[in-house]
Amino acid sequence: MSNKRRPGRRPGSADTRGEILTAARKVFAEKGFDKATVRAIAREAEVDPALVHHYFDTKEGMFAAAMQLPITPDQIIPALLEGPREEIGERLVRLILQVTAAPETREPMVALIRSAMTNEQAATMFREFISNALLFQVANRLGVPHLRIEAAFAQMYGVIMGRYVIKLEPLASASHDELAELLAPTIQRYLVG
């Protein structure tokens, strides 16, 4: 009996998950979100694709973990869509304010935003992920044009930039209630017309 390993498969090590995330960051950076595949990530990590699926249910979940995003599309989409349609603007504003309130959830998002502003590969990866894994999924379920969901996202992207990157005052120190009251009607108009 031979002790040879099967090619392309190795047992999980103590940090297999970390190795897969390192490989995922590299593959996402090289190929972008859309063209990166679980097989390519498994090949880069030198593991079987089934092991990648063992640690990560979806490519979106792996991307969120690799980029250290605090929340995944399968958490965001139901949170936005559950509840009355006439309150979706407020739910979106409050969700983004809540996710960005704590440094441990805000910092990975701001780091990705900063990277996207200065690096074309990061911008492509961020754009593909935000558009295809999140925004267009919500737009399709709501039955609204993609342009409207992108306009709503751009509005909130600007708020995050102004609040946490540029630190505009009084925007940076405004309460969630103040911002929700100000922004929710505009976001609502984008999403339901």
XYZ file of N, CA and C in Angstrom, residues 19 22 27 30 46 50 60 64 82 89 92 102 114 118 133 154 160 187:
54
model
N -5.461 29.696 5.637
C -4.773 29.501 4.358
C -5.736 29.712 3.189
N -6.264 33.460 2.845
C -5.098 34.081 2.201
C -5.153 33.841 0.692
N -6.629 35.474 -5.003
C -7.413 35.182 -6.208
C -8.421 36.300 -6.481
N -6.518 39.205 -7.944
C -6.042 38.967 -9.314
C -7.180 38.909 -10.329
N -4.076 24.967 -2.231
C -3.650 23.569 -2.307
C -4.534 22.672 -1.441
N -13.932 20.822 -1.960
C -14.904 20.438 -0.926
C -14.507 21.002 0.434
N -19.716 34.494 -1.728
C -19.946 35.791 -1.089
C -19.499 35.774 0.368
N -16.550 38.026 2.023
C -16.757 38.831 3.226
C -15.728 38.485 4.297
N -37.241 42.165 4.756
C -38.284 41.780 5.716
C -38.895 43.041 6.312
N -36.333 52.267 3.174
C -35.325 53.336 3.214
C -34.764 53.507 4.613
N -32.575 50.475 5.564
C -31.258 50.529 4.936
C -30.352 51.525 5.653
N -19.531 50.666 15.223
C -18.445 50.128 16.047
C -17.166 50.027 15.224
N -11.261 52.690 1.065
C -10.014 53.422 0.769
C -9.220 52.715 -0.321
N -8.002 53.941 -4.499
C -6.633 54.132 -4.973
C -6.096 52.965 -5.791
N -23.406 40.746 -5.828
C -23.761 39.922 -4.667
C -24.767 40.611 -3.755
N -24.915 54.809 -3.487
C -23.991 55.941 -3.610
C -24.260 56.989 -2.534
N -20.945 57.465 4.539
C -19.849 56.762 5.227
C -18.537 57.509 5.015
N -33.598 57.822 0.445
C -33.313 56.433 0.106
C -34.612 55.718 -0.289
